Short mmCIF file of C-alpha atoms in Angstrom, two decimals:
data_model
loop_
_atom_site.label_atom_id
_atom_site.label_comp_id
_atom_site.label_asym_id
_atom_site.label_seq_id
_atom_site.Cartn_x
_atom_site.Cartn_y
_atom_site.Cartn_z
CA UNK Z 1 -54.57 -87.53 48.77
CA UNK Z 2 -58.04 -86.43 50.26
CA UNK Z 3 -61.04 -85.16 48.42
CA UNK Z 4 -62.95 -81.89 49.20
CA UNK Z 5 -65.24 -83.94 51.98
CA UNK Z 6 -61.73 -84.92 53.24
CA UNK Z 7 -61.65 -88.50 52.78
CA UNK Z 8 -58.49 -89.90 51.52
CA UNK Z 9 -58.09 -91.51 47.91
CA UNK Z 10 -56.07 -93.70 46.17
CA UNK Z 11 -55.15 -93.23 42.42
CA UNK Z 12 -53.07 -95.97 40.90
CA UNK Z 13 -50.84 -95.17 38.40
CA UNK Z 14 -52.40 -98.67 36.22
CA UNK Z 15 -56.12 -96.71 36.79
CA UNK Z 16 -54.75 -93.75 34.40
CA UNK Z 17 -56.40 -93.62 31.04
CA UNK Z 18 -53.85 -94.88 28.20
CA UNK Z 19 -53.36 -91.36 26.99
CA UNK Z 20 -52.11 -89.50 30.18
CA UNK Z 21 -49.87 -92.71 30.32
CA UNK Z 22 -48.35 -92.37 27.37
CA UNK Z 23 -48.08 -88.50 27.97
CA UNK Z 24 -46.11 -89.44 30.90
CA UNK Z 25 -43.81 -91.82 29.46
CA UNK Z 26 -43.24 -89.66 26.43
CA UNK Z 27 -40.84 -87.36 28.72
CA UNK Z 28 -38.88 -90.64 29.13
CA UNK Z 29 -34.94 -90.49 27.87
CA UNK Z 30 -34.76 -93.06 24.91
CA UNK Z 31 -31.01 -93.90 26.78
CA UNK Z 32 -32.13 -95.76 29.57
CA UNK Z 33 -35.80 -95.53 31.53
CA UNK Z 34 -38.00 -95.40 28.26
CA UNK Z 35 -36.40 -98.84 26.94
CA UNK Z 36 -36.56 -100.30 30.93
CA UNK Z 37 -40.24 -99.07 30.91
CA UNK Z 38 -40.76 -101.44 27.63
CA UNK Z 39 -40.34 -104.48 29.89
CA UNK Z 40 -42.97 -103.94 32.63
CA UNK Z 41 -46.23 -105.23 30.82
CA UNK Z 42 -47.71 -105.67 27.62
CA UNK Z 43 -49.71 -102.41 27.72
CA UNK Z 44 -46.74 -100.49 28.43
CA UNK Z 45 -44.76 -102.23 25.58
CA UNK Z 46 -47.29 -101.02 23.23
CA UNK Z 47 -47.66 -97.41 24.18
CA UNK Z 48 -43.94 -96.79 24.39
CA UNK Z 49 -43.14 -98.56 21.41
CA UNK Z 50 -45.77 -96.18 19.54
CA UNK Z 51 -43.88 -93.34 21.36
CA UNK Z 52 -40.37 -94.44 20.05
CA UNK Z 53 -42.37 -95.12 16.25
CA UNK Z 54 -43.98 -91.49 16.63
CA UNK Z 55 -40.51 -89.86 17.93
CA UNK Z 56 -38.33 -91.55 14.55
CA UNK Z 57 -40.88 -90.07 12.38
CA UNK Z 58 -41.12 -86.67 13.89
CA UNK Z 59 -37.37 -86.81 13.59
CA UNK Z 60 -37.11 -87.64 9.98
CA UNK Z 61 -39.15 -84.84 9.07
CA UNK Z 62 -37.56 -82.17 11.20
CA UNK Z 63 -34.35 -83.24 9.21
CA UNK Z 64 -36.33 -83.22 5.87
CA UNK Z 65 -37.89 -79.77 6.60
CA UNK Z 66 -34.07 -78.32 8.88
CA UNK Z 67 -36.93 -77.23 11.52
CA UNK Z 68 -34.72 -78.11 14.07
CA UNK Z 69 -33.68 -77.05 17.52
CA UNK Z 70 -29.59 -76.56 18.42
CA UNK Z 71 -29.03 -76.84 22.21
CA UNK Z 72 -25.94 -76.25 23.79
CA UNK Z 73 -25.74 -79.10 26.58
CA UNK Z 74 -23.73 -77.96 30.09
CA UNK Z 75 -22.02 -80.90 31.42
CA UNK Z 76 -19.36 -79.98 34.21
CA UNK Z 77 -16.92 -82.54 34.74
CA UNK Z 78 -13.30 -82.34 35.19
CA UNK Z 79 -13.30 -85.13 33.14
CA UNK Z 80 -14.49 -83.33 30.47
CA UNK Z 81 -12.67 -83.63 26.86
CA UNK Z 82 -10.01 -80.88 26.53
CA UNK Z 83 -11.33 -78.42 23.34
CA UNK Z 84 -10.27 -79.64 19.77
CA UNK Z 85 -10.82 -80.61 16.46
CA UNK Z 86 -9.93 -82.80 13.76
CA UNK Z 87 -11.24 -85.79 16.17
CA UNK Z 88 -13.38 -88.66 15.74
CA UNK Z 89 -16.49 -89.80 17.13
CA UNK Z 90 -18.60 -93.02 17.52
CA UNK Z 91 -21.74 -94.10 19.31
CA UNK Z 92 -21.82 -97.66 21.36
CA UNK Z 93 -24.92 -98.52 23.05
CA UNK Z 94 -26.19 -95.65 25.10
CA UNK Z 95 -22.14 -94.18 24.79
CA UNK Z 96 -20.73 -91.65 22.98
CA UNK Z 97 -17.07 -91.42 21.82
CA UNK Z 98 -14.50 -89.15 21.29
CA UNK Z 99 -11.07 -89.74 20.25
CA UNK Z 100 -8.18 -87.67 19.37
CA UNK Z 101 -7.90 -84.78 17.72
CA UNK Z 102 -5.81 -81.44 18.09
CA UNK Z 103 -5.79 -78.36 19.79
CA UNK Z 104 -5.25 -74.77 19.16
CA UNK Z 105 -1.69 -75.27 19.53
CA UNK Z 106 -1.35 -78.37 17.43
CA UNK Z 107 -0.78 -80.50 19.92
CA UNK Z 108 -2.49 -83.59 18.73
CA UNK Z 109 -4.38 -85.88 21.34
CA UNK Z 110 -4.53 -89.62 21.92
CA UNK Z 111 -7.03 -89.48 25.12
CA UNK Z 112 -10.43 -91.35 24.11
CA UNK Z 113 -13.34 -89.97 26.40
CA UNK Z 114 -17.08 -91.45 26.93
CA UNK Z 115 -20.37 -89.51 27.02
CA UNK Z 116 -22.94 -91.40 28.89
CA UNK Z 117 -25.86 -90.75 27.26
CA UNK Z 118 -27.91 -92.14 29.75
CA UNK Z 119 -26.21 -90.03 32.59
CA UNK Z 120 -25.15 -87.02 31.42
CA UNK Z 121 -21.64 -87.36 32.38
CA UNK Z 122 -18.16 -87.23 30.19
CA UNK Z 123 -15.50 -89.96 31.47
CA UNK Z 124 -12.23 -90.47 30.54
CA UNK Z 125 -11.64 -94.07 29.95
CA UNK Z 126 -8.83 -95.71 32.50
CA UNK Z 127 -7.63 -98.40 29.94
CA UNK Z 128 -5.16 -101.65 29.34
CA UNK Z 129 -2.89 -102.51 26.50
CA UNK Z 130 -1.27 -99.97 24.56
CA UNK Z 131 -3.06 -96.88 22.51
CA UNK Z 132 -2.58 -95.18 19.47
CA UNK Z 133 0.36 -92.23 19.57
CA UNK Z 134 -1.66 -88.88 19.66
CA UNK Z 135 -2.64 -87.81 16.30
CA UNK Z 136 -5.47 -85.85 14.41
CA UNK Z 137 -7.91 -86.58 11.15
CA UNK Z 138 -8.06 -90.40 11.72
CA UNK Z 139 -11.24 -92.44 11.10
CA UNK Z 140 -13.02 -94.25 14.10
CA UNK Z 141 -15.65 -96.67 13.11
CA UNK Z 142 -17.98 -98.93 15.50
CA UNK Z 143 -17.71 -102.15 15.17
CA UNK Z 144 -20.04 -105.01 16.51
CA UNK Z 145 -21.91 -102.89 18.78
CA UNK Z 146 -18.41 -103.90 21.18
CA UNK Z 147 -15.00 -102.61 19.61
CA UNK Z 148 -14.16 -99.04 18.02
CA UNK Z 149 -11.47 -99.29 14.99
CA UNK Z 150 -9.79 -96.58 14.53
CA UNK Z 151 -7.15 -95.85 11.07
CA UNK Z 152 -4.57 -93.96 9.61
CA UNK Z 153 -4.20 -90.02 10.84
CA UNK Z 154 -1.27 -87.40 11.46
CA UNK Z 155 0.26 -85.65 13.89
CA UNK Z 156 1.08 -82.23 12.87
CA UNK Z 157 4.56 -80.56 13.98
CA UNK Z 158 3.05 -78.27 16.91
CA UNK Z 159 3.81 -74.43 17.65
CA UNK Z 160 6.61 -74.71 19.50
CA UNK Z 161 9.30 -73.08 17.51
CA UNK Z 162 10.98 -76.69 17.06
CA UNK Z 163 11.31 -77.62 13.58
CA UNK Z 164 10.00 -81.53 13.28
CA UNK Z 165 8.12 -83.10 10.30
CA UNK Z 166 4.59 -84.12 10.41
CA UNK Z 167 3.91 -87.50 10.51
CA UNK Z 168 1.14 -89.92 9.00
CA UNK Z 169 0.14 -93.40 10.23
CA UNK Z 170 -1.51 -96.74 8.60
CA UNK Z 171 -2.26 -98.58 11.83
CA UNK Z 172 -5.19 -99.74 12.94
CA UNK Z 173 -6.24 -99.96 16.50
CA UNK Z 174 -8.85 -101.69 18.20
CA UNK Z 175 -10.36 -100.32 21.80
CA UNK Z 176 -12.85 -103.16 23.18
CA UNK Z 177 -15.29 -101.21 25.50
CA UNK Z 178 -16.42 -104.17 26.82
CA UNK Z 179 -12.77 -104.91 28.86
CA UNK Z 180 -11.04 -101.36 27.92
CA UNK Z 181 -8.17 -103.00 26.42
CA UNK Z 182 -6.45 -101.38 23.38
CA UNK Z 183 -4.76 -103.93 20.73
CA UNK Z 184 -3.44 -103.49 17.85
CA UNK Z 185 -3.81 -106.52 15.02
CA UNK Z 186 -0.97 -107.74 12.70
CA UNK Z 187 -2.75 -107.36 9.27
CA UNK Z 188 -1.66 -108.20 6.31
CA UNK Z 189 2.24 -107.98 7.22
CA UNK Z 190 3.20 -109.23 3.75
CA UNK Z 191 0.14 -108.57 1.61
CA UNK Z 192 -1.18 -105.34 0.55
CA UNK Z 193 -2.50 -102.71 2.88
CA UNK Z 194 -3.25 -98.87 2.87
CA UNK Z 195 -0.47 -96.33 2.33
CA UNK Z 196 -0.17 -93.98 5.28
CA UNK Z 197 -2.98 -91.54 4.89
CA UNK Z 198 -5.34 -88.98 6.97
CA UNK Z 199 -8.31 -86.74 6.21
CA UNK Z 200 -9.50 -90.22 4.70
CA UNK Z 201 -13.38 -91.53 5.14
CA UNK Z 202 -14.51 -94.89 6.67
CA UNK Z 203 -18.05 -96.68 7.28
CA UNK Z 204 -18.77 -100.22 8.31
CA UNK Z 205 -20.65 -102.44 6.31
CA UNK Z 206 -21.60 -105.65 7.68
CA UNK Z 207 -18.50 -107.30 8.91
CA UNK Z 208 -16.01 -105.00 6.62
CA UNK Z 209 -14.59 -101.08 6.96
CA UNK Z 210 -14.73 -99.56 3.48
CA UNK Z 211 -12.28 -96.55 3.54
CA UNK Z 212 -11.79 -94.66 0.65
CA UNK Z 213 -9.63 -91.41 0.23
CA UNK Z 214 -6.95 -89.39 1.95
CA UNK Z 215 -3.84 -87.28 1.70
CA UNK Z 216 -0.25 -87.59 2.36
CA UNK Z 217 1.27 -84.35 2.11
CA UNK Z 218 1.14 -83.06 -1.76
CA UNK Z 219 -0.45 -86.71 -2.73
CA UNK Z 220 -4.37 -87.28 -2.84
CA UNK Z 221 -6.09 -90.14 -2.76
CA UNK Z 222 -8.76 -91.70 -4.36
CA UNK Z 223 -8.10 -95.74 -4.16
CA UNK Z 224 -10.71 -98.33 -2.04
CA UNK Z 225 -9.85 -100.55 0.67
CA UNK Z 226 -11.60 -103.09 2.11
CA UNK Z 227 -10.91 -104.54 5.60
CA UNK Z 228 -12.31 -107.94 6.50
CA UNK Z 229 -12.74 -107.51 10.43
CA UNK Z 230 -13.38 -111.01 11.21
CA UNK Z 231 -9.85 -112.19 9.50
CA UNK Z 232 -8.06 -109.02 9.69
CA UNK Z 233 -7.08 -108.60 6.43
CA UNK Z 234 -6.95 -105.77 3.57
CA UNK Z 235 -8.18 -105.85 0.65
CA UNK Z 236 -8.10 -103.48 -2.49
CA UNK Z 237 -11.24 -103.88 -4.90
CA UNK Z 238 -10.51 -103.27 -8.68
CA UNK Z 239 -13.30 -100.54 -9.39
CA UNK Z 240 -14.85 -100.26 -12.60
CA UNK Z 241 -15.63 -96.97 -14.43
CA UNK Z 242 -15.06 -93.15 -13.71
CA UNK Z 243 -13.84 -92.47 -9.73
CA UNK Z 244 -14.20 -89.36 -8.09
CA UNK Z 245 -10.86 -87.27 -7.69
CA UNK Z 246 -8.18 -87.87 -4.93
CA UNK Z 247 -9.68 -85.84 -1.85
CA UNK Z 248 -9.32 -85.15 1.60
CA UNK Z 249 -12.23 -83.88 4.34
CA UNK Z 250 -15.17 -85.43 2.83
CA UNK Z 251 -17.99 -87.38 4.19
CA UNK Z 252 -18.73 -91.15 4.02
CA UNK Z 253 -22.51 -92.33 4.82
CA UNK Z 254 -23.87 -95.84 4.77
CA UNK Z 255 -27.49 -96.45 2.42
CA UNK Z 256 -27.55 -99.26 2.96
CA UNK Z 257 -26.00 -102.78 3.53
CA UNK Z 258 -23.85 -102.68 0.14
CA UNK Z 259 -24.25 -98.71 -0.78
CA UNK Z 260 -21.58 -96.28 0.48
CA UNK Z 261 -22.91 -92.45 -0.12
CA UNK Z 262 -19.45 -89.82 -0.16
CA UNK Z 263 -19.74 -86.09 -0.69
CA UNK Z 264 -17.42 -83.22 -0.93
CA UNK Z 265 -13.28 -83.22 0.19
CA UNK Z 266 -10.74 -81.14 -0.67
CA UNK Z 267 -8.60 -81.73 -3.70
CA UNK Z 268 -5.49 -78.85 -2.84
CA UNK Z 269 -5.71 -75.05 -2.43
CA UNK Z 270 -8.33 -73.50 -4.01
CA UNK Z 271 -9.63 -76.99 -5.00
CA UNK Z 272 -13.23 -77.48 -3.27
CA UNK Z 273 -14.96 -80.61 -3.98
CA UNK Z 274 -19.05 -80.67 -3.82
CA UNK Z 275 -19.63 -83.63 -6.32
CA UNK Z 276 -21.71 -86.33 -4.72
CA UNK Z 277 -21.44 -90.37 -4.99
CA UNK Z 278 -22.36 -93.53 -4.64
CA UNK Z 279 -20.31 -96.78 -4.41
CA UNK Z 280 -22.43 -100.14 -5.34
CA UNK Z 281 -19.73 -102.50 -2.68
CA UNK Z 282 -21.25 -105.59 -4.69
CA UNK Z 283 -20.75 -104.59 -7.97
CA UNK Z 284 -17.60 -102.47 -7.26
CA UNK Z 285 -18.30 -99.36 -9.37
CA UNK Z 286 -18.62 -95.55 -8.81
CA UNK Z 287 -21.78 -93.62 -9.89
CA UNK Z 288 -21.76 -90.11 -9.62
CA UNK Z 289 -25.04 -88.19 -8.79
CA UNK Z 290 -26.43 -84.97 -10.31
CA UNK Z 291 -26.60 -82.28 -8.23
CA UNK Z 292 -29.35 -79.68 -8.64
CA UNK Z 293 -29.97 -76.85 -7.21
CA UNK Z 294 -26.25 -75.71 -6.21
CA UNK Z 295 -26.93 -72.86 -5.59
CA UNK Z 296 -28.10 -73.36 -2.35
CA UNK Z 297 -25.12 -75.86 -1.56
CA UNK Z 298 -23.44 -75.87 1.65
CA UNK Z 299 -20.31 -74.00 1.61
CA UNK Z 300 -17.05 -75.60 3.28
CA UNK Z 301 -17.64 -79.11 2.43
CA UNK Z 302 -14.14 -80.02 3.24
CA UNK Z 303 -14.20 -79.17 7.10
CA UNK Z 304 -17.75 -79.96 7.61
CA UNK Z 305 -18.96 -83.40 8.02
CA UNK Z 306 -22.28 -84.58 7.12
CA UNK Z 307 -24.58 -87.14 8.23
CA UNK Z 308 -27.45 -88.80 6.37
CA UNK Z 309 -30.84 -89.86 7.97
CA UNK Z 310 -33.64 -91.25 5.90
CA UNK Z 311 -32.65 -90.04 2.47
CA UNK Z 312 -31.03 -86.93 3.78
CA UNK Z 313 -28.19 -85.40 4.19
CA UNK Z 314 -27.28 -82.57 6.62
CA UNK Z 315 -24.42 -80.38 7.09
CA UNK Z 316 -23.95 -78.06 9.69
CA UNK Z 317 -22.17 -75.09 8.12
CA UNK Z 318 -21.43 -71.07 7.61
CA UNK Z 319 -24.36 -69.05 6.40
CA UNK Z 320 -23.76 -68.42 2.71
CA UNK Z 321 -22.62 -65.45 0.87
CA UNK Z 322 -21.02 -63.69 4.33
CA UNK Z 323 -17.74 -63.04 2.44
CA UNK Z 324 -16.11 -65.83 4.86
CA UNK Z 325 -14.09 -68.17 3.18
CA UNK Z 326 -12.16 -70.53 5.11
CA UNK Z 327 -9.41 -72.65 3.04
CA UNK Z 328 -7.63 -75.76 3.81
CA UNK Z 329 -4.46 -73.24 4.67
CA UNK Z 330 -6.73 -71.51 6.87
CA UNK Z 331 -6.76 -68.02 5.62
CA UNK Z 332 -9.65 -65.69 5.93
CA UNK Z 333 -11.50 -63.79 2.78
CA UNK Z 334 -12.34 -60.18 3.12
CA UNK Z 335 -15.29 -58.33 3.59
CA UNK Z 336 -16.39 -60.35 6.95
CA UNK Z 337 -19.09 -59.20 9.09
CA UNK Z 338 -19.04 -59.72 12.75
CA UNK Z 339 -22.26 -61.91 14.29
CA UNK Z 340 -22.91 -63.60 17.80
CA UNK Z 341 -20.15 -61.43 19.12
CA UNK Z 342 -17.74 -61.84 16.54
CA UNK Z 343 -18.47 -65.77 15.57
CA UNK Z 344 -20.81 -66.48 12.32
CA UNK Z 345 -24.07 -68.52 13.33
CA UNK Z 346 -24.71 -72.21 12.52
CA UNK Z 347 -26.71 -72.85 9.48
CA UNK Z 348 -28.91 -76.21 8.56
CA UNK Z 349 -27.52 -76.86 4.86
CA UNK Z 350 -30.12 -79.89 3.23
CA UNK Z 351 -29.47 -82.57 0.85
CA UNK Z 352 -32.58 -84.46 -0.57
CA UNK Z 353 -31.34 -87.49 -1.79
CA UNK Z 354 -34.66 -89.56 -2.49
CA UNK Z 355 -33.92 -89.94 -6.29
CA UNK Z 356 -30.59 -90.97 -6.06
CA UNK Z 357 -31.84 -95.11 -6.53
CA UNK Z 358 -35.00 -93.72 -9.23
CA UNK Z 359 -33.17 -90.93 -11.18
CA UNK Z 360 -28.97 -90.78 -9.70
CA UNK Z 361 -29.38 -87.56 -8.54
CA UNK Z 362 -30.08 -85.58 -5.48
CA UNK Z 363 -30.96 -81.75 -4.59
CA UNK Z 364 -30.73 -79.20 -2.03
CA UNK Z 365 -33.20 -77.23 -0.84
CA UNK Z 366 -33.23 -73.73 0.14
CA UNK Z 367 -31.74 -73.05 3.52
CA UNK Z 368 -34.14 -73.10 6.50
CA UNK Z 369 -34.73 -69.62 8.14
CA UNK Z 370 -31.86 -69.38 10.38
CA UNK Z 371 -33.04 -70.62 14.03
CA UNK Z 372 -29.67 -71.36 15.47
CA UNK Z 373 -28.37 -68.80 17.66
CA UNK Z 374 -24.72 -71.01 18.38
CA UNK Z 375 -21.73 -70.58 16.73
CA UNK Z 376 -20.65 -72.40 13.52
CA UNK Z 377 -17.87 -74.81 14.10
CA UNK Z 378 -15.63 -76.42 11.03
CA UNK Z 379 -14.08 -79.74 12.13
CA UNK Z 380 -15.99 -81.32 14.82
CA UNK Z 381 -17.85 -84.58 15.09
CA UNK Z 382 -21.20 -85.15 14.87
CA UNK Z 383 -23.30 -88.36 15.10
CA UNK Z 384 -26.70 -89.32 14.54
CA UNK Z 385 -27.96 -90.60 18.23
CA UNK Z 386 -31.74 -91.85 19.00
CA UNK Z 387 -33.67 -89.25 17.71
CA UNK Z 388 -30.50 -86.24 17.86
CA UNK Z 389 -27.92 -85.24 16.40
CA UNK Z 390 -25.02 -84.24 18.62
CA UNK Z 391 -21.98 -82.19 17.59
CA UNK Z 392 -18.92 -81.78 19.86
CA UNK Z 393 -16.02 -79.57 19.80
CA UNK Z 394 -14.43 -78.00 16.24
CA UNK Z 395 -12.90 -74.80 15.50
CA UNK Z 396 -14.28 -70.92 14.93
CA UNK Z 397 -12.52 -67.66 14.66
CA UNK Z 398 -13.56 -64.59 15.96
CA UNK Z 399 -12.98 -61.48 13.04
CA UNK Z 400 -10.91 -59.56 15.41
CA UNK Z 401 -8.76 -62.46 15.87
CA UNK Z 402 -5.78 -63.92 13.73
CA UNK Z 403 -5.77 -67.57 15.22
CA UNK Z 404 -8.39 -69.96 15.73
CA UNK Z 405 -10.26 -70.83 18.79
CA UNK Z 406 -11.31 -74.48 19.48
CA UNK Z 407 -14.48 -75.92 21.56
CA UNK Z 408 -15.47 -78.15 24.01
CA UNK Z 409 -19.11 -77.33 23.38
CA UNK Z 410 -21.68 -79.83 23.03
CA UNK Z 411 -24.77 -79.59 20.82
CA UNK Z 412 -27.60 -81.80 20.39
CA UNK Z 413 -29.99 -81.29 17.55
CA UNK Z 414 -33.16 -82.25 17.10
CA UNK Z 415 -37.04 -82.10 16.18
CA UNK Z 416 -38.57 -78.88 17.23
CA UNK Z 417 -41.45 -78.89 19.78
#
C-alpha cells in the first residue's frame, strides 16, 4: 500500500502486535482453520491456544448464567435431512450426525446424514454393508472417536389407514465413518442381553455403553446394561439400593469416567418424572439427588433432552405456566395462548448441579429473561459441539392446528457477544 508521500509499504502480517493477532485469529472457526493455525509457529500456538482457553470459559458461564444466543443456521442442500423427530444425534471429529427418526406421518427413517461442521454442508452418507430397518427413539452413541453404535428403537404403525403393529428392536448396529460400512455384531447369542426396548438412554464410558431404561408397550423399564465394546458382549450389573422408576424419554449425561447423571422420563399417562440421579458404574449403586427449587423446573422433561456442561444441565423447553401441556399421547391442555405466530418460544431451563459430589443435590435457577425469539421444539437432538450447542429438527404445534408439525431447522447456541 502507499503512504500519504506516496511511497509504497510493506506490512507483514508477523510485524502485527500480538494483540491485533490474536483479534484476528479469534474470528477463526474452532472446526478447521483455528486448530490448522495452531501448527504454524510457537507464537501462534500460544495465542490461539489462549483463545480456545478464553472461548471454553466464556462458554461455561453463558450456560451457568442461560445468557445465551439461539441462531437459526440456513444451510441449503438437497441433501438436507428430511424434517423429524424422535432421532438421534452424535458428534465425530469436526461431524455431526443424525440418524433416524420419524416424520409427521409416522413414517420412521433409517437414512443417517452428516453435518460438516467445518463446511457448512449436510451430506447424506453413500454407505456399504447393511443398515438398521427405519425406526424412531433409538440411542446412538460415539464410540472411539471412529464408529457410531446405535440400540434398540421402534417403528410405529404409520397413518396409512393399514392396521399393522408397532414394532421394537434389540439390535445393535455399528456405522464405521472411517470406511462407511454398516455391521451388525453377534453379541451375546446365548447369554443375556437387553429385552427389546426404545425411549431408553445410553452414554459411553471408557470402552463400555451403559444404557439404562426404556419401554415396550405397557412395560417400563428400569434395569442396567452394560456393553463391553471391545468383546461385544452384555452385561447386566446387580445394583444395590433404591432405583429410580421404570421410565421412558429421559436424559443420560456422563460426569465423569465412572458417574452416569439421568434426569426426568416418563413413567405412563399422566406420570411425569423430574427426579434426578446419579449412578456410581464402580460401585454399582443409585443415589438420588435433592432437587430444590422446583418450582422453577423445566416442564416436559420427557420429550426434552438435556445436556450437561461443567456442572450444568440445560434443557431447552416451553415457557412455564402457558397452560400448554403436552403428554406422551400428545393431547393439548386448554387455555393456550398463541406466540411467534402461533408456536410457543424456546426457553433456557437451568440445572446447577455443583453440590451433587459435596451435598447430593442440585438446583435450578430462575429462568433467564426470555431472549430466544425461535420456536420451542419437543423431541429433537441436541449436542454439545466446541463451544455450541446445536439442536436439529423436533416437533411443535401451531394452536390453530390439530396435528403436529416437524422441523428441519437447525440451531446453534451459544455465549452471547
Amino acid at each position: 500500500m502507499a503512504d500519504a508521500m506516496g511511497i509504497e509499504t510493506v506490512c507483514y502480517f508477523s510485524g502485527l502486535p500480538n494483540e491485533i493477532v490474536e483479534k484476528i485469529m479469534s474470528y477463526l472457526s474452532p472446526y478447521g482453520d483455528l486448530c490448522d493455525a495452531k501448527c504454524v509457529c510457537r507464537l501462534w500456538y500460544r495465542l490461539i491456544s489462549r483463545i480456545c482457553n478464553q472461548r471454553i470459559q466464556n462458554f461455561r458461564d453463558a450456560v451457568r448464567s442461560g445468557n445465551l444466543r439461539f441462531q437459526t443456521v440456513s444451510i441449503k442442500s438437497r441433501e438436507s435431512p428430511f424434517p423429524r423427530f424422535s432421532h438421534s444425534c452424535c458428534i465425530i471429529g469436526t461431524k455431526m450426525y443424525i440418524y433416524g427418526g420419524c416424520s409427521s406421518s409416522n413414517k420412521a427413517f433409517n437414512d443417517l446424514h452428516c453435518l460438516d461442521l467445518r463446511e457448512g454442508r449436510w451430506k447424506k452418507l453413500r454407505s456399504s454393508g447393511s443398515p438398521p430397518p427405519p425406526k424412531e427413539c433409538a440411542t446412538v452413541v460415539a464410540y472411539d472417536n471412529r464408529d457410531i453404535v446405535i440400540f434398540g428403537g421402534w417403528c410405529q404403525p404409520a397413518r396409512t389407514g393399514i392396521n399393522s403393529a408397532a414394532k421394537f428392536f434389540d439390535d445393535l448396529y455399528i456405522f464405521n465413518t472411517h470406511s462407511q460400512t454398516w455391521s451388525s455384531p453377534a453379541v451375546n447369542l446365548n447369554g443375556p442381553r437387553p429385552c427389546k426396548r426404545a425411549g431408553h438412554a445410553a452414554c459411553a464410558l471408557g470402552h463400555s455403553m451403559v444404557v439404562f431404561g426404556g419401554a415396550q408397550r405397557h412395560l417400563r423399564f428400569n434395569d442396567v446394561w452394560v456393553l463391553d465394546m471391545v468383546n461385544m458382549t452384555w452385561s447386566c450389573p446387580s445394583i444395590r439400593g433404591k432405583k429410580p422408576s421404570g421410565r421412558f424419554g429421559h436424559s443420560q449425561m456422563v460426569l465423569d469416567d465412572h458417574t452416569v447423571l439421568m434426569i426426568g422420563g416418563c413413567g405412563g399417562p399422566n406420570l411425569l418424572f423430574g427426579d434426578v440421579w446419579i449412578l456410581d458404574t464402580n460401585e454399582w449403586i443409585w443415589q438420588e439427588l435433592e432437587v430444590k427449587n422446583r418450582q422453577w423446573e423445566a416442564p416436559q422433561l420427557w420429550c426434552h433432552p438435556a445436556v450437561y456442561i461443567k456442572d450444568t444441565v440445560l434443557v431447552f423447553s416451553v415457557p412455564r405456566h402457558q397452560g400448554h401441556v403436552l403428554s406422551p399421547e400428545g393431547s393439548l391442555g386448554a387455555g393456550q395462548r398463541p406466540g411467534l405466530d402461533g408456536f410457543l418460544p424456546m426457553q433456557t431451563f437451568v440445572l446447577d448441579c455443583s453440590q451433587i459430589r459435596s451435598h447430593f443435590s442440585c438446583s435450578w435457577k430462575p429462568p433467564p429473561e426470555m431472549q430466544c425469539s425461535l420456536p420451542a421444539t419437543s423431541l429433537h437432538s441436541v449436542v454439545v459441539a466446541r463451544g455450541e450447542i446445536i439442536i436439529f429438527g423436533g416437533m411443535f404445534t401451531r394452536w390453530s392446528e390439530s396435528s403436529p408439525e416437524t422441523s428441519n431447522n437447525l440451531v446453534t447456541i451459544s455465549a452471547t457477544i
